[in-house]
Amino acid sequence: MSSTDTPDHPDIAALAVQAPGPGPAPVITADEIARTHKVRSRISHTQRDWFIRTAVDAPWAAVPIEAQLADADPNISGELYGRAEALYDHFRTAAPRHVGVAKISKVLHLKRPGLFPIPDSKVMAFCLHPARAAAARYPHRGRRAMFWAAIRDDVCTHLDTGAIPLFRCRLEQAETEQVRRIATLTDVRLLDLLTWAIA
């Protein structure tokens, strides 16, 4: 990664979203929505107000702030994966026009940075076949494509092989502070960045 990357590229911009952390657990604030603009969420003022209102009765308590995607097994009903789906669906089912997967995911990633990936159109196109294969493995979920499950498979594989820890270690040893700070991102966000770079 280059130390000259701009906010248009998600590596440096990601820091503005994940840091300084997920903020107040049971709400979404205007400042938090503003942070998502660093990764080009394009959330309007009207959409911002909708997110803030909708967050009031969202099932935040069922999904711990420190939750990790690697721990969300889609094969186990009623556990973390299902609770994360319920939180996402709380926003998705009531979403107004032009609030789709990417905008909701960017907001939820900010609130639960270790759990929710950011499957924008580029990542979804890259992961489409693995996501369909994942859906076939977990028919009880009733999905045609399971992007979280496919991304989780990649996270688990790269943790097991040591690729993510090695990547993090190399980032920590970089010459510039800007690049070293990327090492503080969660596993799921680091994988997002790698996928974005090669997709």
Short mmCIF file of C-alpha atoms in Angstrom, two decimals:
data_model
loop_
_atom_site.label_atom_id
_atom_site.label_comp_id
_atom_site.label_asym_id
_atom_site.label_seq_id
_atom_site.Cartn_x
_atom_site.Cartn_y
_atom_site.Cartn_z
CA MET A 1 0.00 0.00 0.00
CA SER A 2 1.23 3.42 -0.84
CA SER A 3 1.53 6.13 1.78
CA THR A 4 0.16 8.53 -0.82
CA ASP A 5 -3.25 6.87 -1.15
CA THR A 6 -6.18 9.29 -1.12
CA PRO A 7 -9.55 8.99 0.62
CA ASP A 8 -11.01 7.80 -2.71
CA HIS A 9 -9.15 4.56 -2.08
CA PRO A 10 -10.53 2.76 0.96
CA ASP A 11 -7.32 1.94 2.85
CA ILE A 12 -6.51 5.32 4.37
CA ALA A 13 -10.13 6.45 4.37
CA ALA A 14 -11.08 3.36 6.39
CA LEU A 15 -9.27 4.78 9.40
CA ALA A 16 -11.66 7.70 9.56
CA VAL A 17 -14.58 5.29 9.77
CA GLN A 18 -13.29 2.75 12.28
CA ALA A 19 -11.45 5.20 14.52
CA PRO A 20 -12.21 6.50 17.09
CA GLY A 21 -14.45 3.48 17.61
CA PRO A 22 -18.12 2.57 17.35
CA GLY A 23 -19.45 5.39 19.51
CA PRO A 24 -22.53 5.11 21.76
CA ALA A 25 -23.71 1.51 21.51
CA PRO A 26 -27.50 1.81 21.10
CA VAL A 27 -27.74 4.85 18.81
CA ILE A 28 -26.45 6.34 15.58
CA THR A 29 -25.34 9.97 15.65
CA ALA A 30 -24.97 12.62 12.96
CA ASP A 31 -21.22 12.65 13.58
CA GLU A 32 -21.04 8.92 12.93
CA ILE A 33 -22.89 9.28 9.64
CA ALA A 34 -20.44 12.03 8.71
CA ARG A 35 -17.59 9.58 9.27
CA THR A 36 -19.08 7.20 6.71
CA HIS A 37 -18.63 9.89 4.07
CA LYS A 38 -14.89 9.14 4.26
CA VAL A 39 -15.64 5.86 2.50
CA ARG A 40 -17.99 7.55 0.05
CA SER A 41 -21.26 6.42 1.62
CA ARG A 42 -23.07 9.31 -0.09
CA ILE A 43 -25.65 9.32 2.70
CA SER A 44 -27.77 12.45 2.34
CA HIS A 45 -29.10 14.57 5.20
CA THR A 46 -32.54 13.01 4.77
CA GLN A 47 -31.06 9.51 4.82
CA ARG A 48 -28.92 10.45 7.82
CA ASP A 49 -32.04 11.44 9.74
CA TRP A 50 -33.69 8.15 8.73
CA PHE A 51 -30.72 6.16 10.05
CA ILE A 52 -30.81 8.07 13.33
CA ARG A 53 -34.56 7.48 13.79
CA THR A 54 -34.43 3.83 12.77
CA ALA A 55 -31.53 3.10 15.10
CA VAL A 56 -33.55 4.01 18.18
CA ASP A 57 -35.33 0.65 18.39
CA ALA A 58 -32.77 -1.49 16.56
CA PRO A 59 -31.70 -4.74 18.30
CA TRP A 60 -28.22 -3.49 19.19
CA ALA A 61 -28.06 -5.33 22.50
CA ALA A 62 -28.20 -8.70 20.75
CA VAL A 63 -24.95 -7.97 18.90
CA PRO A 64 -21.95 -7.16 21.13
CA ILE A 65 -19.74 -4.24 20.11
CA GLU A 66 -16.71 -6.54 20.11
CA ALA A 67 -18.39 -9.23 17.95
CA GLN A 68 -16.19 -10.75 15.24
CA LEU A 69 -17.32 -12.15 11.90
CA ALA A 70 -15.09 -15.20 12.37
CA ASP A 71 -17.23 -16.14 15.40
CA ALA A 72 -20.53 -15.81 13.49
CA ASP A 73 -21.18 -19.36 12.28
CA PRO A 74 -24.06 -19.32 9.76
CA ASN A 75 -24.69 -23.01 10.40
CA ILE A 76 -25.86 -22.34 13.96
CA SER A 77 -29.36 -20.93 14.26
CA GLY A 78 -30.18 -18.35 16.91
CA GLU A 79 -26.59 -17.31 17.52
CA LEU A 80 -24.38 -14.41 16.42
CA TYR A 81 -24.89 -14.78 12.65
CA GLY A 82 -28.66 -14.76 12.98
CA ARG A 83 -28.61 -11.84 15.41
CA ALA A 84 -26.41 -9.88 13.00
CA GLU A 85 -28.88 -10.64 10.21
CA ALA A 86 -31.72 -9.39 12.39
CA LEU A 87 -29.88 -6.13 13.05
CA TYR A 88 -29.16 -5.66 9.35
CA ASP A 89 -32.74 -6.57 8.38
CA HIS A 90 -34.07 -4.01 10.86
CA PHE A 91 -32.64 -1.35 8.56
CA ARG A 92 -32.94 -3.12 5.23
CA THR A 93 -36.66 -3.95 5.42
CA ALA A 94 -37.59 -0.36 6.27
CA ALA A 95 -35.03 1.34 4.04
CA PRO A 96 -36.20 4.22 1.86
CA ARG A 97 -35.31 4.49 -1.80
CA HIS A 98 -31.58 4.74 -2.52
CA VAL A 99 -30.58 3.24 0.84
CA GLY A 100 -29.21 -0.15 -0.06
CA VAL A 101 -26.66 -2.74 0.96
CA ALA A 102 -23.58 -0.51 0.76
CA LYS A 103 -24.96 2.39 2.83
CA ILE A 104 -26.42 0.14 5.52
CA SER A 105 -23.23 -1.92 5.65
CA LYS A 106 -21.02 1.16 6.02
CA VAL A 107 -23.11 2.37 8.96
CA LEU A 108 -23.24 -1.04 10.64
CA HIS A 109 -19.52 -1.56 10.10
CA LEU A 110 -18.90 1.65 12.00
CA LYS A 111 -21.05 0.39 14.89
CA ARG A 112 -19.75 -3.21 14.87
CA PRO A 113 -16.41 -2.99 13.03
CA GLY A 114 -15.29 -6.56 13.65
CA LEU A 115 -18.54 -8.10 12.45
CA PHE A 116 -20.01 -6.27 9.47
CA PRO A 117 -18.02 -6.16 6.23
CA ILE A 118 -18.65 -3.52 3.58
CA PRO A 119 -19.81 -5.41 0.48
CA ASP A 120 -20.04 -2.58 -2.01
CA SER A 121 -20.80 -3.33 -5.66
CA LYS A 122 -17.16 -4.09 -6.48
CA VAL A 123 -16.75 -6.54 -3.60
CA MET A 124 -20.14 -8.16 -4.26
CA ALA A 125 -19.27 -8.76 -7.91
CA PHE A 126 -15.95 -10.31 -6.88
CA CYS A 127 -17.58 -12.52 -4.22
CA LEU A 128 -20.75 -13.48 -6.11
CA HIS A 129 -19.86 -17.09 -6.89
CA PRO A 130 -18.53 -17.87 -3.37
CA ALA A 131 -21.64 -16.18 -1.93
CA ARG A 132 -23.94 -18.38 -3.99
CA ALA A 133 -21.96 -21.44 -2.97
CA ALA A 134 -22.27 -20.41 0.68
CA ALA A 135 -26.04 -20.04 0.30
CA ALA A 136 -26.21 -23.59 -1.06
CA ARG A 137 -24.36 -24.85 2.02
CA TYR A 138 -26.78 -23.14 4.39
CA PRO A 139 -30.24 -23.58 2.80
CA HIS A 140 -31.97 -22.97 6.13
CA ARG A 141 -30.99 -19.30 5.81
CA GLY A 142 -33.23 -18.93 2.77
CA ARG A 143 -30.79 -16.74 0.83
CA ARG A 144 -29.78 -16.94 -2.83
CA ALA A 145 -26.37 -15.49 -2.00
CA MET A 146 -24.63 -15.14 1.37
CA PHE A 147 -21.89 -12.55 1.09
CA TRP A 148 -21.17 -12.42 4.81
CA ALA A 149 -20.66 -16.19 4.89
CA ALA A 150 -18.36 -16.06 1.87
CA ILE A 151 -16.35 -13.21 3.40
CA ARG A 152 -16.28 -15.07 6.72
CA ASP A 153 -14.81 -18.11 4.96
CA ASP A 154 -12.03 -15.90 3.61
CA VAL A 155 -11.40 -14.29 7.00
CA CYS A 156 -11.19 -17.69 8.71
CA THR A 157 -8.92 -19.10 5.99
CA HIS A 158 -6.55 -16.14 6.12
CA LEU A 159 -6.47 -16.25 9.92
CA ASP A 160 -5.76 -20.00 9.90
CA THR A 161 -2.96 -19.65 7.34
CA GLY A 162 -1.49 -16.67 9.15
CA ALA A 163 -1.94 -14.35 6.16
CA ILE A 164 -3.90 -11.67 8.03
CA PRO A 165 -1.53 -11.64 11.04
CA LEU A 166 1.43 -11.43 8.64
CA PHE A 167 -0.19 -8.59 6.70
CA ARG A 168 -0.89 -6.77 9.96
CA CYS A 169 2.70 -7.29 11.10
CA ARG A 170 4.07 -5.84 7.86
CA LEU A 171 1.79 -2.85 8.15
CA GLU A 172 3.03 -2.26 11.70
CA GLN A 173 6.60 -2.22 10.36
CA ALA A 174 5.88 0.31 7.60
CA GLU A 175 7.92 3.50 7.43
CA THR A 176 5.00 5.91 7.58
CA GLU A 177 2.62 6.40 10.48
CA GLN A 178 -0.30 6.64 8.06
CA VAL A 179 0.29 3.09 6.84
CA ARG A 180 1.11 1.74 10.32
CA ARG A 181 -2.29 2.93 11.50
CA ILE A 182 -3.98 0.61 9.00
CA ALA A 183 -2.76 -2.28 11.17
CA THR A 184 -5.29 -1.21 13.81
CA LEU A 185 -8.23 -2.05 11.54
CA THR A 186 -10.26 -5.18 12.25
CA ASP A 187 -9.66 -8.46 10.42
CA VAL A 188 -12.83 -8.07 8.39
CA ARG A 189 -11.87 -4.56 7.28
CA LEU A 190 -8.34 -5.60 6.33
CA LEU A 191 -9.84 -8.33 4.15
CA ASP A 192 -12.24 -5.77 2.66
CA LEU A 193 -9.26 -3.67 1.64
CA LEU A 194 -7.41 -6.60 0.10
CA THR A 195 -10.50 -7.68 -1.81
CA TRP A 196 -11.10 -4.13 -3.02
CA ALA A 197 -7.49 -3.91 -4.20
CA ILE A 198 -7.59 -7.09 -6.31
CA ALA A 199 -11.22 -7.08 -7.46
#
